Short mmCIF file of C-alpha atoms and ligand atoms in Angstrom, two decimals:
data_model
loop_
_atom_site.label_atom_id
_atom_site.label_comp_id
_atom_site.label_asym_id
_atom_site.label_seq_id
_atom_site.Cartn_x
_atom_site.Cartn_y
_atom_site.Cartn_z
CA MET A 175 -38.11 28.38 21.51
CA LYS A 176 -37.92 31.74 23.33
CA ASP A 177 -40.81 32.78 25.55
CA LEU A 178 -42.92 35.83 24.76
CA ALA A 179 -41.20 38.09 27.30
CA MET A 180 -37.78 37.29 25.85
CA GLU A 181 -39.01 37.95 22.32
CA ILE A 182 -40.36 41.35 23.36
CA GLU A 183 -37.14 42.21 25.14
CA ASP A 184 -35.08 41.19 22.11
CA ILE A 185 -37.13 43.35 19.77
CA VAL A 186 -37.08 46.51 21.91
CA ARG A 187 -33.40 46.13 22.77
CA CYS A 188 -32.39 45.87 19.07
CA ALA A 189 -34.73 48.73 18.19
CA GLY A 190 -33.26 50.83 21.01
CA VAL A 191 -29.68 50.17 19.92
CA MET A 192 -30.64 51.21 16.37
CA ALA A 193 -32.26 54.39 17.73
CA LEU A 194 -29.21 55.26 19.84
CA THR A 195 -26.88 54.76 16.87
CA ALA A 196 -29.04 57.11 14.79
CA PHE A 197 -29.23 59.59 17.71
CA LYS A 198 -25.44 59.82 17.84
CA LYS A 199 -25.17 60.27 14.07
CA THR A 200 -27.91 62.82 13.44
CA ASN A 201 -26.89 65.08 16.30
CA GLY A 202 -30.21 66.87 16.59
CA LYS A 203 -30.19 68.25 13.06
CA ASN A 204 -32.63 65.99 11.30
CA TYR A 205 -36.22 66.51 12.27
CA SER A 206 -39.43 67.95 10.92
CA LEU A 207 -42.61 69.04 12.66
CA LYS A 208 -45.91 67.22 12.00
CA GLY A 209 -47.57 70.23 13.66
CA PRO A 210 -46.67 72.66 16.46
CA HIS A 211 -44.30 70.85 18.86
CA ASP A 212 -45.08 67.53 17.18
CA TYR A 213 -41.66 66.23 16.16
CA LEU A 214 -40.89 63.61 13.56
CA THR A 215 -37.49 62.16 12.77
CA ALA A 216 -36.65 59.64 10.06
CA THR A 217 -35.60 57.34 12.90
CA ASP A 218 -39.19 57.09 14.27
CA GLU A 219 -40.32 55.56 10.98
CA ILE A 220 -37.27 53.33 10.56
CA ILE A 221 -37.62 51.92 14.08
CA GLU A 222 -41.35 51.30 13.76
CA SER A 223 -40.82 49.53 10.46
CA TYR A 224 -38.11 47.35 12.06
CA VAL A 225 -40.40 46.44 14.98
CA ARG A 226 -43.28 45.60 12.62
CA THR A 227 -41.02 43.40 10.51
CA GLU A 228 -39.79 41.55 13.60
CA ILE A 229 -43.34 41.01 14.91
CA GLU A 230 -44.48 39.70 11.53
CA ARG A 231 -41.46 37.38 11.35
CA ARG A 232 -41.87 36.02 14.89
CA PHE A 233 -45.69 36.18 15.23
CA PRO A 234 -47.17 36.14 11.71
CA GLY A 235 -50.65 37.55 11.35
CA ASP A 236 -50.78 39.45 14.66
CA ASN A 237 -52.31 42.94 14.61
CA VAL A 238 -49.94 45.87 15.12
CA LEU A 239 -50.81 49.42 16.13
CA GLY A 240 -48.04 52.00 16.07
CA GLU A 241 -47.52 55.71 16.41
CA GLU A 242 -46.18 56.26 12.89
CA ALA A 243 -47.96 53.74 10.64
CA GLY A 244 -51.19 53.50 12.63
CA GLY A 245 -53.16 50.28 12.26
CA SER A 246 -56.28 48.94 13.85
CA ALA A 247 -56.64 46.95 17.03
CA GLY A 248 -58.61 44.21 15.26
CA SER A 249 -59.59 41.27 17.40
CA GLY A 250 -57.37 38.68 19.06
CA ARG A 251 -53.65 39.29 19.35
CA LEU A 252 -52.43 42.88 19.28
CA TRP A 253 -49.07 44.64 19.60
CA ILE A 254 -48.81 48.34 20.40
CA VAL A 255 -45.52 50.02 19.58
CA ASP A 256 -44.09 53.44 20.23
CA PRO A 257 -40.86 53.42 18.20
CA ILE A 258 -39.38 56.44 19.95
CA ASP A 259 -41.12 57.91 22.94
CA GLY A 260 -39.54 61.22 23.78
CA THR A 261 -39.16 62.18 20.12
CA ALA A 262 -38.85 65.89 20.99
CA ASN A 263 -35.92 65.02 23.27
CA PHE A 264 -34.40 62.75 20.61
CA ALA A 265 -34.73 65.47 17.97
CA ARG A 266 -33.12 68.10 20.17
CA CYS A 267 -30.15 65.97 21.27
CA ILE A 268 -31.49 65.03 24.72
CA PRO A 269 -30.90 61.32 25.38
CA HIS A 270 -34.10 60.82 27.41
CA PHE A 271 -36.06 58.59 25.03
CA CYS A 272 -37.07 54.96 24.73
CA VAL A 273 -38.73 52.25 22.66
CA SER A 274 -41.97 50.85 24.07
CA LEU A 275 -43.78 47.65 23.08
CA ALA A 276 -46.79 45.90 24.61
CA PHE A 277 -48.62 42.71 23.73
CA PHE A 278 -52.39 42.30 24.26
CA GLU A 279 -54.50 39.17 24.06
CA GLU A 280 -58.23 38.93 24.67
CA ASN A 281 -58.41 42.61 25.60
CA ARG A 282 -55.79 42.35 28.27
CA VAL A 283 -52.16 43.50 28.28
CA ILE A 284 -50.03 40.41 28.81
CA ALA A 285 -46.49 41.73 28.59
CA GLY A 286 -44.60 44.92 27.94
CA ALA A 287 -41.11 46.34 27.72
CA ILE A 288 -39.62 49.82 27.66
CA TYR A 289 -35.96 50.18 26.73
CA ALA A 290 -33.99 53.38 27.27
CA PRO A 291 -30.84 52.84 25.19
CA ALA A 292 -28.86 55.85 26.42
CA THR A 293 -28.87 54.45 29.98
CA ASP A 294 -29.14 50.81 28.87
CA GLU A 295 -32.20 50.32 31.08
CA MET A 296 -34.76 47.64 30.26
CA PHE A 297 -38.08 47.95 32.16
CA THR A 298 -40.28 44.87 31.71
CA ALA A 299 -43.40 43.25 33.10
CA GLU A 300 -45.57 40.23 32.49
CA PHE A 301 -49.13 40.05 33.76
CA GLY A 302 -49.13 38.47 37.23
CA LYS A 303 -45.36 37.99 37.27
CA GLY A 304 -44.04 41.32 38.56
CA ALA A 305 -41.91 44.03 37.00
CA ARG A 306 -38.17 44.10 36.45
CA LEU A 307 -35.44 46.60 35.73
CA ASN A 308 -32.53 44.98 33.89
CA GLY A 309 -33.71 41.65 35.28
CA ASP A 310 -34.03 42.72 38.92
CA ILE A 311 -37.42 42.96 40.63
CA MET A 312 -38.64 46.56 40.64
CA ARG A 313 -41.16 48.13 43.05
CA VAL A 314 -42.84 51.51 43.35
CA SER A 315 -41.70 53.81 46.16
CA ASN A 316 -43.15 53.72 49.68
CA GLN A 317 -43.31 57.49 49.96
CA HIS A 318 -46.63 58.37 51.60
CA GLN A 319 -46.33 62.13 51.98
CA LEU A 320 -47.26 64.46 49.17
CA SER A 321 -44.93 67.03 50.70
CA ALA A 322 -42.05 64.70 49.84
CA ALA A 323 -43.48 63.42 46.56
CA SER A 324 -41.79 63.97 43.23
CA ILE A 325 -44.32 63.70 40.42
CA GLU A 326 -44.30 64.19 36.66
CA VAL A 327 -47.04 66.06 34.83
CA GLY A 328 -46.88 65.27 31.11
CA TRP A 329 -47.73 67.80 28.45
CA SER A 330 -48.40 67.60 24.73
CA LYS A 331 -49.90 69.98 22.19
CA ASN A 332 -53.23 68.19 22.78
CA THR A 333 -53.42 69.45 26.35
CA VAL A 334 -55.55 72.49 27.07
CA ASN A 335 -53.13 75.05 28.53
CA SER A 336 -55.43 76.26 31.30
CA GLU A 337 -56.09 72.67 32.43
CA TYR A 338 -52.39 71.83 32.42
CA ILE A 339 -51.50 74.94 34.40
CA ALA A 340 -54.31 74.25 36.90
CA LEU A 341 -53.04 70.70 37.43
CA VAL A 342 -49.47 71.85 37.98
CA GLN A 343 -50.69 74.58 40.33
CA ARG A 344 -52.75 72.08 42.32
CA SER A 345 -49.82 69.64 42.50
CA LEU A 346 -47.59 72.38 43.87
CA ASP A 347 -50.32 73.48 46.31
CA PHE A 348 -50.55 69.90 47.58
CA GLY A 349 -46.80 70.04 48.23
CA CYS A 350 -45.41 67.93 45.39
CA SER A 351 -42.36 68.77 43.36
CA VAL A 352 -43.28 68.71 39.67
CA ARG A 353 -41.23 67.69 36.64
CA ARG A 354 -41.82 67.13 32.94
CA GLY A 355 -39.37 64.79 31.25
CA GLY A 356 -40.85 64.58 27.76
CA SER A 357 -41.38 60.82 27.60
CA GLY A 358 -44.64 59.45 28.95
CA ALA A 359 -43.40 55.88 28.68
CA LEU A 360 -40.28 56.62 30.73
CA GLY A 361 -42.38 58.69 33.13
CA LEU A 362 -44.41 55.56 33.88
CA ALA A 363 -41.32 53.36 34.05
CA TYR A 364 -39.83 55.75 36.60
CA VAL A 365 -42.92 55.44 38.81
CA ALA A 366 -42.51 51.65 38.64
CA ALA A 367 -38.84 51.96 39.57
CA GLY A 368 -39.61 54.21 42.57
CA ARG A 369 -37.88 57.21 41.01
CA SER A 370 -41.11 59.25 40.96
CA GLU A 371 -44.23 58.88 43.06
CA ALA A 372 -46.66 59.54 40.19
CA TYR A 373 -47.10 60.31 36.51
CA VAL A 374 -50.15 62.16 35.26
CA GLU A 375 -51.12 63.48 31.83
CA LEU A 376 -54.54 64.78 30.85
CA TYR A 377 -54.48 63.47 27.28
CA ILE A 378 -52.08 60.85 26.02
CA ASN A 379 -52.01 58.26 23.25
CA ALA A 380 -52.35 54.52 23.72
CA TRP A 381 -48.85 53.76 22.37
CA ASP A 382 -47.24 56.10 24.94
CA VAL A 383 -48.66 54.16 27.87
CA ALA A 384 -49.44 50.60 26.68
CA ALA A 385 -46.36 48.97 28.22
CA GLY A 386 -45.93 51.45 31.07
CA ILE A 387 -49.36 50.90 32.60
CA LEU A 388 -48.71 47.17 33.02
CA ILE A 389 -45.20 47.83 34.31
CA VAL A 390 -46.52 50.19 37.02
CA GLN A 391 -49.27 47.75 38.05
CA GLU A 392 -46.84 44.86 38.22
CA ALA A 393 -44.46 46.98 40.31
CA GLY A 394 -47.24 47.41 42.89
CA GLY A 395 -48.56 50.79 41.75
CA TYR A 396 -52.05 52.01 40.93
CA VAL A 397 -53.38 53.24 37.56
CA ASN A 398 -56.64 54.55 36.12
CA ASP A 399 -58.76 52.41 33.82
CA PHE A 400 -57.08 53.62 30.64
CA TRP A 401 -58.51 50.73 28.58
CA HIS A 402 -62.06 51.08 29.97
CA ASP A 403 -63.82 50.79 26.60
CA ASN A 404 -61.52 48.09 25.22
CA ASP A 405 -60.69 50.41 22.34
CA PHE A 406 -56.94 50.16 22.20
CA THR A 407 -56.62 52.95 19.66
CA ASN A 408 -58.10 55.58 22.02
CA SER A 409 -56.34 58.44 23.76
CA ASN A 410 -57.21 59.12 27.37
CA CYS A 411 -55.93 60.69 30.57
CA VAL A 412 -53.43 58.67 32.54
CA LEU A 413 -52.61 58.55 36.23
CA ALA A 414 -50.06 56.13 37.62
CA THR A 415 -48.98 56.36 41.24
CA ASN A 416 -47.34 54.42 44.00
CA ALA A 417 -49.84 52.66 46.25
CA ALA A 418 -49.08 54.74 49.33
CA LEU A 419 -50.27 57.94 47.66
CA GLY A 420 -53.14 56.43 45.65
CA GLU A 421 -55.95 58.20 47.48
CA GLU A 422 -54.15 61.52 47.62
CA MET A 423 -53.20 61.45 43.94
CA ALA A 424 -56.76 60.54 42.93
CA GLU A 425 -58.03 63.51 44.94
CA LEU A 426 -55.37 65.86 43.58
CA THR A 427 -56.00 64.95 39.92
CA GLY A 428 -59.70 64.07 40.03
CA ILE A 429 -58.83 60.83 38.18
CA THR A 430 -60.24 57.55 39.50
CA LEU A 431 -57.82 54.68 40.10
CA ILE A 432 -58.67 51.04 39.56
CA SER A 433 -55.92 49.21 41.41
C1 IPD B 81 -45.02 62.15 23.62
C2 IPD B 81 -44.23 62.00 24.89
C3 IPD B 81 -44.58 63.11 25.84
C4 IPD B 81 -46.05 63.09 26.19
C5 IPD B 81 -46.87 63.18 24.93
C6 IPD B 81 -46.48 62.09 23.94
P1 IPD B 81 -43.66 61.23 21.51
O1 IPD B 81 -44.74 61.09 22.71
O2 IPD B 81 -44.52 60.78 25.53
O3 IPD B 81 -43.88 62.99 27.04
O4 IPD B 81 -46.33 64.15 27.05
O5 IPD B 81 -48.23 63.03 25.26
O6 IPD B 81 -47.22 62.26 22.76
O7 IPD B 81 -44.18 62.28 20.59
O8 IPD B 81 -42.37 61.59 22.14
O9 IPD B 81 -43.67 59.87 20.89
CA1 CA B 82 -44.84 58.48 22.09
#
């Protein structure tokens, strides 16, 4: 019998391959908008349905919460899935997107995986067992100077423009270079892999960050207490940073870190 981490990896890898196949076929011409800048493709729904079917087949009766079909956290075992994170990229022919899946038990995230099919990169973590990129141990960067820090500031339609602009301004004033890649899950994975020093977003959904938060922590980084009220359906702000810049990033963003 496969262990939990292998099952998760299997599911997100297959889902990612399906998403990449659809990405190549649809060529950026098949999307609708749920609202301003809120993209939906048929692939989001197909992938989520595939992931739900696989979870039900492998772990019957578990609760599932997903971006497209919703769901409730319930009690006990819970899966949180983002079928395509970076949907706006996916829809506009930009291959920066991923599938993200996390497993929670007794109010704690136990394992998570983020798979970026276009680069064939699998970011994984298990609670207390470290984080890996394609099987190799992955650690956050050691960069300790904000003047050399590359950070990502996420944006969605739910962000208040003036607050977003103020945060970007402050980041630049503190000396950081600032990017926005359009996938919160990959933004967190990149902090874990040492490709960015920090990821911050003022309002983000649980499914965007469920796997990434664990992956950053297990790679030696710091995060805020996103799950503070044990309501796994909630949106919140997120800050994930390497350890060396923890204090500075908390001061810059005004967001308290827990680890
Ligand atoms: C979005 C992306 C984006 C982030 C938004 C998310 P989606 O998810 O992660 O980078 O800034 O907050 O909603 O729509 O691509 O699944
Ligand atoms: Ca998402």
